[in-house]
Coordinates of C-alpha atoms in Angstrom, one line a residue:
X126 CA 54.1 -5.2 -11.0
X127 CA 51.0 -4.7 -12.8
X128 CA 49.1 -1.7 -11.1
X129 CA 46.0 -3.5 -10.9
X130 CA 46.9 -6.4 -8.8
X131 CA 46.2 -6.1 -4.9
X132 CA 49.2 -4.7 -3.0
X133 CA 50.1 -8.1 -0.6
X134 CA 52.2 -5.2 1.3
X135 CA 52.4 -1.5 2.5
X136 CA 55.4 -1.4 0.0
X137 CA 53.8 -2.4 -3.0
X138 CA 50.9 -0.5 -2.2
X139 CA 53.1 3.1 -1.7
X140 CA 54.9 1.9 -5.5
X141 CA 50.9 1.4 -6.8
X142 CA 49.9 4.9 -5.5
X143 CA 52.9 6.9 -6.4
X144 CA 53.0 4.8 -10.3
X145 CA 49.2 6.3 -10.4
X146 CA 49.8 10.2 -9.3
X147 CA 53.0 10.7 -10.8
X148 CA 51.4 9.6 -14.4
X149 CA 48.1 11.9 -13.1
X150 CA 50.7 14.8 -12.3
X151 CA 52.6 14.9 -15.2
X152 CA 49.7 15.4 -17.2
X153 CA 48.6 18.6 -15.4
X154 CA 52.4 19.5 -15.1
X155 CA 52.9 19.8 -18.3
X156 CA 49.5 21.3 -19.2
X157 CA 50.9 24.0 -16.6
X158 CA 54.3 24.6 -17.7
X159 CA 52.5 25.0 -21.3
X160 CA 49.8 27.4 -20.4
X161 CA 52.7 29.8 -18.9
X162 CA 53.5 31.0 -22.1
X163 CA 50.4 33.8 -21.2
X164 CA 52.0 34.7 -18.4
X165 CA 55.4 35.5 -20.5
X166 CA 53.7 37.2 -22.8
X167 CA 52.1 39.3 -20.5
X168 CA 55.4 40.3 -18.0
X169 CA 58.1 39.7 -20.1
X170 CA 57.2 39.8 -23.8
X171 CA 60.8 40.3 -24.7
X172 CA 61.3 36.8 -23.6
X173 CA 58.5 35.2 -25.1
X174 CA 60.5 33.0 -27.3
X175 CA 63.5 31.8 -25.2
X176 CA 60.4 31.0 -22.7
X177 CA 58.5 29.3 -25.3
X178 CA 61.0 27.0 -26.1
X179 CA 62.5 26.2 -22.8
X180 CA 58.6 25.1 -21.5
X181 CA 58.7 22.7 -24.9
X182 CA 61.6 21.4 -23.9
X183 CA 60.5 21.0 -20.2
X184 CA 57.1 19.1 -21.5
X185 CA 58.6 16.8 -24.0
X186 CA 60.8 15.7 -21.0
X187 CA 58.0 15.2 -18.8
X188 CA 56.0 13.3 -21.7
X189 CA 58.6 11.2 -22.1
X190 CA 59.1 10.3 -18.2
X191 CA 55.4 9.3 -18.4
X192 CA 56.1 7.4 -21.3
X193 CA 58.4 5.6 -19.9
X194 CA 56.3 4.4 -17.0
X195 CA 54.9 2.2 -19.1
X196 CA 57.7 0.3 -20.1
X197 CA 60.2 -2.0 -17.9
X198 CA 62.7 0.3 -16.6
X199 CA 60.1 3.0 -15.8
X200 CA 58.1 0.1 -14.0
X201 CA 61.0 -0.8 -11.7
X202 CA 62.4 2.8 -11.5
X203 CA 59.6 5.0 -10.6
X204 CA 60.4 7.0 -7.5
X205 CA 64.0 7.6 -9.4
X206 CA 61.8 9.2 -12.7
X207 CA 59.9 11.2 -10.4
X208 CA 62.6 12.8 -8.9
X209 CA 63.9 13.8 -11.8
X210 CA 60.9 15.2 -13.7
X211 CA 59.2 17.5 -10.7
X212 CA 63.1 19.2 -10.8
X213 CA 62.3 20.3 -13.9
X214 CA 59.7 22.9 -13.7
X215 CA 62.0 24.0 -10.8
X216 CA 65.2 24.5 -12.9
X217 CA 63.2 25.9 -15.3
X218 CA 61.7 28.3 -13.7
X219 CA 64.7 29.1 -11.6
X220 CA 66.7 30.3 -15.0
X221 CA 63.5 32.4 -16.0
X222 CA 64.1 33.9 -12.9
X223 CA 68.2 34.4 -13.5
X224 CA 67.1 36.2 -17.0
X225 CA 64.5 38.4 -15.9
X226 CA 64.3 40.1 -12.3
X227 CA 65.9 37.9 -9.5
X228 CA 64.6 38.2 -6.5
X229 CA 61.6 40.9 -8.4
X230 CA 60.7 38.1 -10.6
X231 CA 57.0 37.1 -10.6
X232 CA 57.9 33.4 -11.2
X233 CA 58.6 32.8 -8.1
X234 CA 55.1 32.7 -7.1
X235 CA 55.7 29.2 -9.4
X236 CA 58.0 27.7 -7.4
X237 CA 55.7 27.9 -4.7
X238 CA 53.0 26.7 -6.6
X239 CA 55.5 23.5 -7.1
X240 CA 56.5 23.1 -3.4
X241 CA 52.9 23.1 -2.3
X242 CA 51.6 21.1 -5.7
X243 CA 53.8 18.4 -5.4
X244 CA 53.7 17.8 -1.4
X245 CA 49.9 17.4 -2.1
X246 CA 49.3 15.1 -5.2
X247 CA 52.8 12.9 -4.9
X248 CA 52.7 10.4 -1.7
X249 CA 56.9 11.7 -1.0
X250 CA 58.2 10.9 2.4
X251 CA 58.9 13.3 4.8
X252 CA 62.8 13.2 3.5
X253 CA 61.9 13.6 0.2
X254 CA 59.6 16.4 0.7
X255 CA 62.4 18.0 3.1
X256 CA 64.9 17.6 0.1
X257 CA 62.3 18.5 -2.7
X258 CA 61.9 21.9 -0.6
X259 CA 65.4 22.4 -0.1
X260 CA 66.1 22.1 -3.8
X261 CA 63.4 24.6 -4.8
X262 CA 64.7 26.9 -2.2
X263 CA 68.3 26.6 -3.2
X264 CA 67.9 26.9 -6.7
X265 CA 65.9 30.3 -6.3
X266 CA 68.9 31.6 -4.2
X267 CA 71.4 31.1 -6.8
X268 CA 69.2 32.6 -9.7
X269 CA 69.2 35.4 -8.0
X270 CA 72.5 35.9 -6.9
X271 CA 74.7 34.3 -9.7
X272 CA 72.4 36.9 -12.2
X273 CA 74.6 39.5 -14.1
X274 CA 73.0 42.4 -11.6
X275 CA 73.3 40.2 -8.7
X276 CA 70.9 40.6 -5.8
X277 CA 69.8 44.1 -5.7
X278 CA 67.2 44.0 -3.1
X279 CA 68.1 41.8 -0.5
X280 CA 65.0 42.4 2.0
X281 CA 62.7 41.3 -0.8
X282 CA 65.1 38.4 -1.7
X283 CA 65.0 37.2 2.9
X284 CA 61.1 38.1 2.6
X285 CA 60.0 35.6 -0.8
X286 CA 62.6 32.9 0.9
X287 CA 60.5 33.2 4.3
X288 CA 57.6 33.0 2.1
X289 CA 58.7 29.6 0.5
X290 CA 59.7 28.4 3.6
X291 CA 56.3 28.7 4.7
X292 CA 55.1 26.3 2.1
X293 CA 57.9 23.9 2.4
X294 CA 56.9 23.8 6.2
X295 CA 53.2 22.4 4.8
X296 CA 55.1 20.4 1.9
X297 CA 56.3 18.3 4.5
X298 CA 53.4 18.4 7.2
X299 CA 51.6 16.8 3.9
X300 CA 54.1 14.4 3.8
X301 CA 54.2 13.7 7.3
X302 CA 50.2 13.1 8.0
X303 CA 49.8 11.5 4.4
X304 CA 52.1 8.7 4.9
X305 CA 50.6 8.0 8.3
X306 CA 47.1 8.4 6.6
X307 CA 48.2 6.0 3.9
X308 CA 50.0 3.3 5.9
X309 CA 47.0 3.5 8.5
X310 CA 44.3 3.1 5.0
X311 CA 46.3 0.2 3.7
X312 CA 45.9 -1.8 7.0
X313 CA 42.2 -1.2 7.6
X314 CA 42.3 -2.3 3.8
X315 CA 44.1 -5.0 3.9
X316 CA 41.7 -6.0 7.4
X317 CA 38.5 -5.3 5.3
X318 CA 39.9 -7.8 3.2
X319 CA 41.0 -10.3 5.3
X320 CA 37.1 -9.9 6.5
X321 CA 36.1 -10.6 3.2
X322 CA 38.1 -13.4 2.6
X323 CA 36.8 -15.1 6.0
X324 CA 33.3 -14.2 4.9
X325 CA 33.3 -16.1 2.0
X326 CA 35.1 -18.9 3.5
X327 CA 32.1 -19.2 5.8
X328 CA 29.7 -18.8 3.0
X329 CA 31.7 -21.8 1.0
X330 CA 31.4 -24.2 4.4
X331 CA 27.9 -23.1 4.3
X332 CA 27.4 -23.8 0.9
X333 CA 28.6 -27.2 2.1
X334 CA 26.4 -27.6 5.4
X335 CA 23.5 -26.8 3.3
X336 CA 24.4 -29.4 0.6
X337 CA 24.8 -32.0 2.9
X338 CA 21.7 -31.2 5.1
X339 CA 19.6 -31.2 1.8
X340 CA 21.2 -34.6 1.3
X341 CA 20.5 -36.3 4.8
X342 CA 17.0 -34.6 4.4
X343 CA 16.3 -36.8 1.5
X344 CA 17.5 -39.9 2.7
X345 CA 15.6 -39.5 6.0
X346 CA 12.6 -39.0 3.6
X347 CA 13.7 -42.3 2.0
X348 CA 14.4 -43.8 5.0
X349 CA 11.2 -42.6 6.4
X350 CA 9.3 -44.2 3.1
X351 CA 11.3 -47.5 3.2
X352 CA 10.6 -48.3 6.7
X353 CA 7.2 -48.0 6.4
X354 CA 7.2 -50.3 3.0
X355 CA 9.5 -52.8 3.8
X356 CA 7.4 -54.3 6.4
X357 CA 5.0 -55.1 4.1
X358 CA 7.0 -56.1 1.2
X359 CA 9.1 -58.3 3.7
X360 CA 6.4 -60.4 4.7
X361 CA 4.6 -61.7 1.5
X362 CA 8.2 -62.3 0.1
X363 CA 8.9 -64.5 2.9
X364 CA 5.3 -66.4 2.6
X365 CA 5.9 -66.5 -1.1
X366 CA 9.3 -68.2 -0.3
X367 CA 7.8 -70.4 1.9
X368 CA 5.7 -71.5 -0.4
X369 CA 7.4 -72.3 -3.0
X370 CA 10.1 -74.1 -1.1
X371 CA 7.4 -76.3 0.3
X372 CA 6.4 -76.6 -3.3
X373 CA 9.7 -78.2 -4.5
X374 CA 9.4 -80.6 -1.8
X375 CA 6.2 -82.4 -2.7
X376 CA 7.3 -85.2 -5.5
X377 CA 5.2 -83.8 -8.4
X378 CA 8.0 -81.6 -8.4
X379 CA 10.4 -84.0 -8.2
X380 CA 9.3 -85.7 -11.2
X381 CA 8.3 -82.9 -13.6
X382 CA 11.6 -81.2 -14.5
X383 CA 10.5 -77.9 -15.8
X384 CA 8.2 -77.5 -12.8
X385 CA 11.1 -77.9 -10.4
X386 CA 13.3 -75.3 -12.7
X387 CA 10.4 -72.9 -12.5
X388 CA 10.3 -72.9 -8.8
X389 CA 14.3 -72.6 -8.7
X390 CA 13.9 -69.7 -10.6
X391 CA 11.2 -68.2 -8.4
X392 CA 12.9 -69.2 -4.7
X393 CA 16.2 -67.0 -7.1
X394 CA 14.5 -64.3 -7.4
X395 CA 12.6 -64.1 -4.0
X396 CA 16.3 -64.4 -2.2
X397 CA 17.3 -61.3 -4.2
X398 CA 14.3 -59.6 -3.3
X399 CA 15.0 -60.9 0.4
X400 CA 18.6 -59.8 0.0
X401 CA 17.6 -56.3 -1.3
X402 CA 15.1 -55.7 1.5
X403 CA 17.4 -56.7 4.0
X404 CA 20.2 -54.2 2.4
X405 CA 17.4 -51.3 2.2
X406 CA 16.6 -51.9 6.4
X407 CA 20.2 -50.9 7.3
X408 CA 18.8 -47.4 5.7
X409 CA 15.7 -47.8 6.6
X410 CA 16.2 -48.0 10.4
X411 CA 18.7 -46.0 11.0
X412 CA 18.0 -43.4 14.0
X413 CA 19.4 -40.4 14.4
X414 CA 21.4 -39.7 18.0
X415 CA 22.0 -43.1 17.9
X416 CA 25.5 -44.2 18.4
X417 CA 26.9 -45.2 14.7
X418 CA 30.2 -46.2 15.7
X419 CA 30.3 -49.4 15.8
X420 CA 32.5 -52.6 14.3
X421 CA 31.0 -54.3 11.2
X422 CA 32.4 -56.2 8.4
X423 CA 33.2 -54.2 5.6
X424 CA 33.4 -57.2 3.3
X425 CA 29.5 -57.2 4.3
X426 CA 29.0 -53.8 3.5
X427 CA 31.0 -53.8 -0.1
X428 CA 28.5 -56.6 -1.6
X429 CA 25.4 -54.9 -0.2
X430 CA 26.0 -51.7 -1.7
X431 CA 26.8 -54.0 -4.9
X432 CA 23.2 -55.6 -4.8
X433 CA 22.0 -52.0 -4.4
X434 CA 23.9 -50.5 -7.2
X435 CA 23.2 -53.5 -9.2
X436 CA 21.4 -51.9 -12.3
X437 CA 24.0 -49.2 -12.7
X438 CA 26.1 -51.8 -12.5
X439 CA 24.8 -54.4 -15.6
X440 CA 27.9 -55.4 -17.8
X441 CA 30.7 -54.0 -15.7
X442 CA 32.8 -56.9 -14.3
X443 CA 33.1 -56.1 -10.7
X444 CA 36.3 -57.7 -9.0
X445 CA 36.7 -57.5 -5.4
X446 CA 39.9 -58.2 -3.5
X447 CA 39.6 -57.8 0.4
X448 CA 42.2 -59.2 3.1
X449 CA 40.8 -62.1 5.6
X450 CA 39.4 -59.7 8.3
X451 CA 37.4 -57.1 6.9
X452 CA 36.2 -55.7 10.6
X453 CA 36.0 -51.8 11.0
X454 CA 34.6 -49.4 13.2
X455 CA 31.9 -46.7 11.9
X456 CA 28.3 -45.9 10.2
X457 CA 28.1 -49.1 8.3
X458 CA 24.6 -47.2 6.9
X459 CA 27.0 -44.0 6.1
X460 CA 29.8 -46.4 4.5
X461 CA 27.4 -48.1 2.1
X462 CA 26.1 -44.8 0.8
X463 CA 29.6 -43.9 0.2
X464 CA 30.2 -46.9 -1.6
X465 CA 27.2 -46.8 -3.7
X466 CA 27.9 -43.3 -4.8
X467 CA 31.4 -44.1 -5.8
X468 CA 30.1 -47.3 -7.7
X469 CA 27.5 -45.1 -9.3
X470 CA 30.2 -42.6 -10.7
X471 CA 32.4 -45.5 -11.6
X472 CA 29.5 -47.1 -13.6
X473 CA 28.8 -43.7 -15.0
X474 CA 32.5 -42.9 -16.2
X475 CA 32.6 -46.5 -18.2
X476 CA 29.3 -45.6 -19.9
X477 CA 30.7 -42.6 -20.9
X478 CA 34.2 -44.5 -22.1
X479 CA 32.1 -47.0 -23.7
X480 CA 34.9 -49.4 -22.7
X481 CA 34.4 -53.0 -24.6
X482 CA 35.7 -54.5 -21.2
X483 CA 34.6 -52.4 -18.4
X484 CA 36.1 -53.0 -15.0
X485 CA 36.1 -52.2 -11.7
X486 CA 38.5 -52.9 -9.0
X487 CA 37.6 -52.5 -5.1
X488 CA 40.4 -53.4 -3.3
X489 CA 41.1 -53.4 0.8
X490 CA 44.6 -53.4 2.3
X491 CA 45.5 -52.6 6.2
X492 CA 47.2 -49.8 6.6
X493 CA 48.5 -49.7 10.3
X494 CA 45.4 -49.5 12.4
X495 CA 43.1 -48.5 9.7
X496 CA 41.4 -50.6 6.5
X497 CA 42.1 -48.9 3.0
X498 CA 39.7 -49.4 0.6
X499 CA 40.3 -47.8 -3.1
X500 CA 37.7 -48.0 -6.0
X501 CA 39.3 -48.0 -9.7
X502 CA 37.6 -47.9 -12.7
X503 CA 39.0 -48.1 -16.2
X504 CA 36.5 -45.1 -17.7
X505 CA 36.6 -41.9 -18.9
X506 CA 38.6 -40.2 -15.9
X507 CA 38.6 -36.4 -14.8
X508 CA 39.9 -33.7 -16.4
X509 CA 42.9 -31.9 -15.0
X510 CA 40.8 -28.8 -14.3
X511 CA 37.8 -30.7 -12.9
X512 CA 40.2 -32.9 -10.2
X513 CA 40.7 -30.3 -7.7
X514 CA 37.1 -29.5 -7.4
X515 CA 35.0 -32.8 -7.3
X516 CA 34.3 -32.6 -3.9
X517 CA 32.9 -29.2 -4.2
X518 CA 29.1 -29.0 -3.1
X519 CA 27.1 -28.9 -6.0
X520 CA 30.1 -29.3 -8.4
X521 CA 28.7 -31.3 -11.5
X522 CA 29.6 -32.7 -15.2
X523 CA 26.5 -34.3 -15.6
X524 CA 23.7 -32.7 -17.5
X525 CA 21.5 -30.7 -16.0
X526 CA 18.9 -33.0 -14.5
X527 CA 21.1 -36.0 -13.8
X528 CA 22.7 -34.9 -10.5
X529 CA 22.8 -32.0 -8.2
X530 CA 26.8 -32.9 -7.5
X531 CA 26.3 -33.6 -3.7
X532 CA 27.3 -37.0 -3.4
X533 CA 31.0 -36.6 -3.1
X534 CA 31.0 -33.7 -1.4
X535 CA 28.3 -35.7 1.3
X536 CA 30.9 -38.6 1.0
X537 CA 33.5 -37.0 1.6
X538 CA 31.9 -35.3 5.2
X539 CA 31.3 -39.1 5.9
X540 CA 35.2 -40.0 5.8
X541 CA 36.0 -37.4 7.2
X542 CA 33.9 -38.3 10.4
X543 CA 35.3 -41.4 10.7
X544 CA 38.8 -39.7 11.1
X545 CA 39.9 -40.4 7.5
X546 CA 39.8 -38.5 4.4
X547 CA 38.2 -39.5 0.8
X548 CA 41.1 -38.4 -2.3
X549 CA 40.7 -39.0 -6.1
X550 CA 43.8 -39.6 -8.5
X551 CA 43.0 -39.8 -12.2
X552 CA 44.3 -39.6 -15.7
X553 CA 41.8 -38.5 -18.0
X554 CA 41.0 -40.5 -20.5
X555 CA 42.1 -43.6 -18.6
X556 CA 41.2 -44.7 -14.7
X557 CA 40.0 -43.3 -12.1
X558 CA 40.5 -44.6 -8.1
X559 CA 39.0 -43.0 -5.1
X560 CA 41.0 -43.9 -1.7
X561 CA 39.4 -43.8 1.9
X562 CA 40.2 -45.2 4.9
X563 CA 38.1 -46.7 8.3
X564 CA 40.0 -47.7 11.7
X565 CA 40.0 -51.2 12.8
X566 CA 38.4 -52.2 16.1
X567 CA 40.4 -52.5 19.3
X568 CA 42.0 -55.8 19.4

């Protein structure tokens, strides 16, 4: 386990901390065990050599336990490593005591440098400290008596034992309180970061809310806009209608044939401007509070956002497939939006494919209770890495200036208000469909 990742448990978190201060306490173990050589040379300078090389011996041993922490075996047998390289400066020093004074030797003040050192800096369990002290304890008894003189002073012997005992006692008080102390950091830890991970959960739904009220914001300014225009564009067009239907009736008309084709093209265009302004009023006069769920033909609401989008639309054969009854339940104002937004993208994806026959398929089935309605398009599709994130707020691959990549994320809070939920397959490169579903009035 790499010692960088987040511990998921007290476990991994105990293997992180005792991978980091073993490797931290070899280091200053073996700078210890090296600087000794003073103290030979200052008590025993008889023994300086034999010393010398039994603290070389000692450290390469310990360099090479540190080494190996950095490979496999190391990585998966730390706590076993450990144990084997803080009895080492114990053994060692435990024959320096055999050679020299027993139970008079000044190295014993190193073994309970050791006992102390290692209860403080490695995070052992209260066993392991017990046995670690135990060891230490033990392995000074038997220098001193197995040693050709044997023990010679056996008050001084009972009084340096007590002594160590003294620190083994706070080896394993250490022990104790620093487990507890850990196991009780790791949970506020891991409840800081559950915190954290909460927090920026909200921040993300935020980050959403704000999208969508930036959205709504702007189409009750368009709203607010068209309602006020439509009015007056509505009622010329419907004089100017008049009129010139009233002008194909009178018989010059009738008689001059490019007259009559020029007033056929006008009353054309004056229904599309009707049909537009009647599309834009379902916007236009839609008041908030007011109850939105409510049955409407969705066959209605498909060709209206059609009209709308028609521009984006311009060369791309639209193809429409709906079963006989189209009736839902919902925001047909909301629903059209949505359907404009995915005709938009669909328009945008086969200008970017350059496609020499660009399609689009909107197709209805019913599905139980509810209507399922899928847009295809034959374009460029999304790329793998892009799929999972399209309904992000603010999430965009257009260029900077085309889109502030709110629509699908706006979209998708409509679907999901009408108890449904708005999903994207693609294969990049080939199609792209977006799937959403509206219940069915009550029969």
């Amino acid at each position: 386990m790499n010692a960088t990742t987040r511990p998921l448990t007290f476990e991994e978190a105990e293997y992180q901390h005792l991978l980091f201060y073993s490797r931290v306490t070899c280091i200053v173990a073996i700078v210890l065990v090296m600087a000794g050589v003073g103290l030979d040379a200052t008590f025993y300078p008889s023994e300086v050599v034999p010393f010398a090389v039994a603290r070389v011996v000692v450290s390469a041993l310990i360099g090479l336990t540190l080494w190996s922490y950095g490979r496999p075996y190391g990585e998966t047998h730390v706590r076993l490593l450990t144990h084997f390289w803080i009895a080492l400066p114990q053994l060692m020093i435990a024959w320096m005591i055999f050679r020299t004074d027993g139970e008079g030797s000044i190295y014993f003040v190193g073994l309970t440098f050791a006992i102390s050192g290692i209860g403080i800096f490695l995070p052992l369990s209260m066993r392991e400290a017990l046995g670690f002290s135990a060891f230490t304890l033990g392995v000074y008894l038997l220098a001193c008596i197995f040693r050709d003189q044997g023990v010679r002073d056996w008050a001084t012997l009972l009084g340096r034992l007590i002594f160590m005992l003294f620190y083994a006692v706070i080896a394993v008080t250490i022990a104790v309180y620093s487990s507890v102390w850990r196991r009780r950091t790791f949970e506020l830890q891991t409840e800081v970061q559950a915190q954290k991970d909460e927090l920026i959960e909200q921040n993300r739904a935020l980050a959403e809310v704000k999208g969508q009220l930036i959205q709504r914001e702007k189409m009750a300014a368009i709203g607010t806009l068209s309602a006020g225009l439509l009015h007056e564009l509505n009622n010329p067009v419907n004089y100017s209608l008049m009129a010139v239907n009233m002008g194909l009736s009178v018989p010059a008309a009738q008689g001059d044939p490019m007259l009559k084709e020029s007033l056929e093209d006008a009353r054309e265009g004056l229904t599309r401007v009707q049909n537009i302004v009647s599309d834009l009023k379902t916007f236009a006069y839609q008041k908030p509070g007011e109850d939105t769920m409510r049955p409407f033909l969705l066959e209605h609401a498909i060709r209206s956002a059609v009209r709308l989008d028609g521009y984006d639309l311009k060369g791309i054969d639209v193809v429409i497939t709906l079963p006989q009854d189209t009736h839902v339940m919902g925001d047909e104002p909301a629903i059209i939006g949505v359907l404009i937004n995915l005709l938009s993208n669909a328009a945008l994806a086969l200008q970017k494919a350059g496609r020499a026959a660009p399609r689009i398929e909107v197709r209805a089935q019913e599905s139980g209770d509810r209507l399922r309605l899928s847009v295809r398009d034959n374009g460029c599709g999304i790329e793998p890495e892009n799929l999972g994130r399209v309904f992000e707020p603010f999430f965009t691959t257009r260029d900077v200036g085309a889109g502030l990549g709110l629509g699908l994320s706006v979209s998708y809070g409509i679907v999901q208000r009408h108890g449904g939920t708005l999903s994207v397959d693609s294969v990049a490169g080939e199609w792209t469909e977006f799937t959403f579903d509206l219940p069915r009035p009550a029969p």
